[in-house]
GROMACS .gro file of C-alpha atoms in nm:
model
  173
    1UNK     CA    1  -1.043  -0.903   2.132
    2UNK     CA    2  -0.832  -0.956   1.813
    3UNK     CA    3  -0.454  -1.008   1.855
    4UNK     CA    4  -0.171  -0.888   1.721
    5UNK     CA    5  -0.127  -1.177   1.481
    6UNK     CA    6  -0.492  -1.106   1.383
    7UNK     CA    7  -0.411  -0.782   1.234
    8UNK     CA    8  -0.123  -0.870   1.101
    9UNK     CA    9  -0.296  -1.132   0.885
   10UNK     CA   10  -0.625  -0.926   0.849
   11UNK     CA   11  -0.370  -0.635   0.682
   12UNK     CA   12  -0.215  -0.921   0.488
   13UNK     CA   13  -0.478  -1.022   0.389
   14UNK     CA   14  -0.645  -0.718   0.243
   15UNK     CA   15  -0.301  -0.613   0.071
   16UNK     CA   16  -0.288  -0.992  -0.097
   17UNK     CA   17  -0.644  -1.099  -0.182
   18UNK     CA   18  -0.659  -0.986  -0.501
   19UNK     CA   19  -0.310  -1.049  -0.652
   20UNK     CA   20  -0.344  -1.408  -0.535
   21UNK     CA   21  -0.693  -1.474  -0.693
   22UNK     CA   22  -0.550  -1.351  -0.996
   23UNK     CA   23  -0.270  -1.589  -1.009
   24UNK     CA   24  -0.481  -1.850  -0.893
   25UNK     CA   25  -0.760  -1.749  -1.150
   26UNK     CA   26  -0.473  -1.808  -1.421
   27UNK     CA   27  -0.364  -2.135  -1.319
   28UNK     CA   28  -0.714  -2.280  -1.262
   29UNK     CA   29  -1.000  -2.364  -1.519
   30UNK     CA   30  -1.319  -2.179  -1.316
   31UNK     CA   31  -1.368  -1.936  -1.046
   32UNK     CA   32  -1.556  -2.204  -0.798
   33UNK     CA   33  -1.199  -2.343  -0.793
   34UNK     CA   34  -1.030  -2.047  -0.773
   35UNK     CA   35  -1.239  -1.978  -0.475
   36UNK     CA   36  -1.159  -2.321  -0.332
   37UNK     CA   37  -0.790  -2.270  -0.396
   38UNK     CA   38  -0.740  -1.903  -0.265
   39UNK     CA   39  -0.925  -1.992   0.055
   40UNK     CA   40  -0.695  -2.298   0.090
   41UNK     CA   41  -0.390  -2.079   0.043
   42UNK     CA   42  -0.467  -1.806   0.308
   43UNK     CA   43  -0.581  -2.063   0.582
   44UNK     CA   44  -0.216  -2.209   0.523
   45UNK     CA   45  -0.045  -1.846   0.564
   46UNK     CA   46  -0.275  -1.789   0.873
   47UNK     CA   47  -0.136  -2.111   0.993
   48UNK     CA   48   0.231  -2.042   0.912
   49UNK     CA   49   0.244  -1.683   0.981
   50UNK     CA   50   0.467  -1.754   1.275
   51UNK     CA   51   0.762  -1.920   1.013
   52UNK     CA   52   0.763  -1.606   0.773
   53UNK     CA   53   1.094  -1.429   0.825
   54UNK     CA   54   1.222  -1.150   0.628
   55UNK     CA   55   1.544  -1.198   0.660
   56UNK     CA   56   1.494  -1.494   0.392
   57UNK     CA   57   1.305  -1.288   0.143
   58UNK     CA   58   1.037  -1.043   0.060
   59UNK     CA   59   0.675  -1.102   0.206
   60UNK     CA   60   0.549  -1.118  -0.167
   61UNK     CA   61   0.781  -1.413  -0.225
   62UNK     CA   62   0.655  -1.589   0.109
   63UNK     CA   63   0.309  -1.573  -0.023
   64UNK     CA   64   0.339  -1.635  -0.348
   65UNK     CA   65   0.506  -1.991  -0.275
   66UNK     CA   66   0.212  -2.024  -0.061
   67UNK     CA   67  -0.036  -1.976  -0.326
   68UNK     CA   68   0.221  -2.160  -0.629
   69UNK     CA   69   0.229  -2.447  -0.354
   70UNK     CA   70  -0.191  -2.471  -0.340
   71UNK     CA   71  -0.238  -2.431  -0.674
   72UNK     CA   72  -0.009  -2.745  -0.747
   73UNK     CA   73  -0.167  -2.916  -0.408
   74UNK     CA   74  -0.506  -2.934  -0.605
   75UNK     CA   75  -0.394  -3.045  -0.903
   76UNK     CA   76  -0.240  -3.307  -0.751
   77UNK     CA   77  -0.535  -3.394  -0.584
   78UNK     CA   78  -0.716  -3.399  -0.895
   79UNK     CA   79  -0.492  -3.566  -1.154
   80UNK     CA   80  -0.740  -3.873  -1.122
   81UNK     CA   81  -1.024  -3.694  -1.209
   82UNK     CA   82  -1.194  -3.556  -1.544
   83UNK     CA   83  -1.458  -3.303  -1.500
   84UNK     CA   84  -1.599  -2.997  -1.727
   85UNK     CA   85  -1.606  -2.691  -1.538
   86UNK     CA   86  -1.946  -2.559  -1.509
   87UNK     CA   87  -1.892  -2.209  -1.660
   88UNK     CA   88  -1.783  -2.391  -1.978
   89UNK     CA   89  -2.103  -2.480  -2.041
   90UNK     CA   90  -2.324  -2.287  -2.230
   91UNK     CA   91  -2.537  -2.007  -2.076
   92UNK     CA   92  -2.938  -1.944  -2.164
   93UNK     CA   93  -2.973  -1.665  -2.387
   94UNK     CA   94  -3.011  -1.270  -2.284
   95UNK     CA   95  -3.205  -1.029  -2.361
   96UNK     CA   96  -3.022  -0.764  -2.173
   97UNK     CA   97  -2.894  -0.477  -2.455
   98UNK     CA   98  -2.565  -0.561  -2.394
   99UNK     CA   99  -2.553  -0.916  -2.418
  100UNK     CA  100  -2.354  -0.926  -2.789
  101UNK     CA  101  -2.080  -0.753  -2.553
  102UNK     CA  102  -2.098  -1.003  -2.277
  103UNK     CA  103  -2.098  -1.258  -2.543
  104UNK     CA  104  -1.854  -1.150  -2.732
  105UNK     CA  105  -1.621  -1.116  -2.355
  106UNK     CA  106  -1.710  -1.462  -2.304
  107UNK     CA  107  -1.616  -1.596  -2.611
  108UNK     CA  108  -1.245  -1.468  -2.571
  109UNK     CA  109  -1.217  -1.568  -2.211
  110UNK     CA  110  -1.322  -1.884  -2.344
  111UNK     CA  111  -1.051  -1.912  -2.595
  112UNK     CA  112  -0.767  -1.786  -2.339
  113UNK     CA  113  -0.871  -2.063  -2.149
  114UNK     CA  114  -0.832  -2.338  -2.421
  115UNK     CA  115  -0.506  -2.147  -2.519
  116UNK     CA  116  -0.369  -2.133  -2.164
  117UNK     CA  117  -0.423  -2.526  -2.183
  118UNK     CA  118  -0.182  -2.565  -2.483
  119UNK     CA  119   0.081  -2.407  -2.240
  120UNK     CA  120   0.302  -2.625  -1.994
  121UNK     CA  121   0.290  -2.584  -1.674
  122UNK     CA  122   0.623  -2.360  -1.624
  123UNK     CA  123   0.478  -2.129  -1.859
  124UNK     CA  124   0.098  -2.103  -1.703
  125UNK     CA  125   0.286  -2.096  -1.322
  126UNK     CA  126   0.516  -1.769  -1.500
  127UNK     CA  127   0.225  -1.584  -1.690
  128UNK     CA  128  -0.010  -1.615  -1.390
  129UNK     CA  129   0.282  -1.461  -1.145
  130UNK     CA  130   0.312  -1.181  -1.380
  131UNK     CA  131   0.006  -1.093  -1.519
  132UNK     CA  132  -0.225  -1.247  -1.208
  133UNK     CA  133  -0.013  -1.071  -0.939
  134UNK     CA  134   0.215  -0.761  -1.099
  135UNK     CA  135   0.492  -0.875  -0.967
  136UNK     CA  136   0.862  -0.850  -1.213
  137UNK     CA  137   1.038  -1.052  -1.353
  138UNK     CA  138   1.334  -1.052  -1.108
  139UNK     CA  139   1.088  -1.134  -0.816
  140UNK     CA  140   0.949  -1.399  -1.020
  141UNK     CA  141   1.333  -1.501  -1.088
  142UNK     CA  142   1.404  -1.535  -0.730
  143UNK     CA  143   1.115  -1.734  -0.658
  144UNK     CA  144   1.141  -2.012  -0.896
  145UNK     CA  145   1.531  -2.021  -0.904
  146UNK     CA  146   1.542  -1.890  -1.309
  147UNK     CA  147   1.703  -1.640  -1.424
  148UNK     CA  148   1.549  -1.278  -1.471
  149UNK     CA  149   1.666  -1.314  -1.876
  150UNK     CA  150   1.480  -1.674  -1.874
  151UNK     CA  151   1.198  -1.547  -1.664
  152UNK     CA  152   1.163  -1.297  -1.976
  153UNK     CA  153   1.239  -1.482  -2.264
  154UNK     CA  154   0.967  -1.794  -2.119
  155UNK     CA  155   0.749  -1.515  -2.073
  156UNK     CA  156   0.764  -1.357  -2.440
  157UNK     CA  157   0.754  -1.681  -2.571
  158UNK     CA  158   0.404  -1.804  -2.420
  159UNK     CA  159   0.272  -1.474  -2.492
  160UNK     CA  160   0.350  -1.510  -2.835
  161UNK     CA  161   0.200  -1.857  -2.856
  162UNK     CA  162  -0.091  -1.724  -2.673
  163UNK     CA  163  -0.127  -1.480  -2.933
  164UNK     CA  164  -0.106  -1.799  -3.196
  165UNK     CA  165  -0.356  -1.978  -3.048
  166UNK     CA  166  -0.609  -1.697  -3.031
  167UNK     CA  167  -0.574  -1.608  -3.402
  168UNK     CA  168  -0.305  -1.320  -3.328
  169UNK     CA  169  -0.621  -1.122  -3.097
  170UNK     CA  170  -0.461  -0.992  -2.744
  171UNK     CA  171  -0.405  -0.663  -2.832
  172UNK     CA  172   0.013  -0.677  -2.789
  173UNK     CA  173   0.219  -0.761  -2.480
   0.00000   0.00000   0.00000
């Protein structure tokens, strides 16, 4: 019989799952990671489900410094390592019709990733809690202890050097 707790974490979970892949799948270099790291991050909130209390802050705060905590967990556990992820290397040709298209999709995932790279941390953790999880700018604000005007102006400024790197492609902000 599932428990209360159960639910509560199987709702969580479903309402969660994707916003925290995609902030995960912005800080990290390949989806096997990604993987890795989201499963990491929700066996911790299943863990510590007991010590969430609103009255400190909003659920999608809770969470996220869940998932910003995992994310810097592994890279910590990997700053003595070197590896190429395996989706950088090149695929076998297609003869599927719409392979130009897929290439074509790959090649500019490819460069965001190489242009995410040339960003610092601060600005990667910031892009990937905006664009990987919706969330604004003030909720960003309040989690990292900036404020919402530096939250913005950070953000503008590693779009725009995203832009840069990518040969001014993006399509705008």
């Amino acid at each position: 019989m599932q428990t209360t707790r159960d639910m509560g974490f199987s709702q969580l979970y479903d309402d969660y799952f994707a916003r925290v892949y995609n902030y995960v799948r912005y800080r990290v270099e390949d989806a096997a990671t990604a993987d890795d790291v989201v499963s990491g991050v929700f066996e911790r909130i299943l863990g510590k489900m007991d010590t969430y209390r609103p009255e400190r802050g909003p659920l999608d705060a809770w969470v996220f410094a869940v998932a910003r905590n995992g994310v810097n967990d592994h890279f910590r556990s990997r700053r003595w390592r070197s590896w190429l992820p395996l989706d950088l290397l090149p695929e076998r040709a297609s003869r599927e019709p719409e392979a130009p298209a897929l290439l074509e999709e790959e090649e500019t995932r490819r460069a965001l990733t190489v242009a995410l790279r040339g960003l610092d941390d601060r600005e990667r953790d910031l892009l990937g809690l905006r664009f990987g999880t919706g969330i604004s700018n003030r909720e960003i604000a309040s989690m990292t202890g900036l404020t919402e005007s530096n939250v913005g102006v950070i953000l503008h400024r590693a779009v725009k050097r995203l832009q840069a790197a990518m040969g001014g492609t993006g399509g705008g902000e």
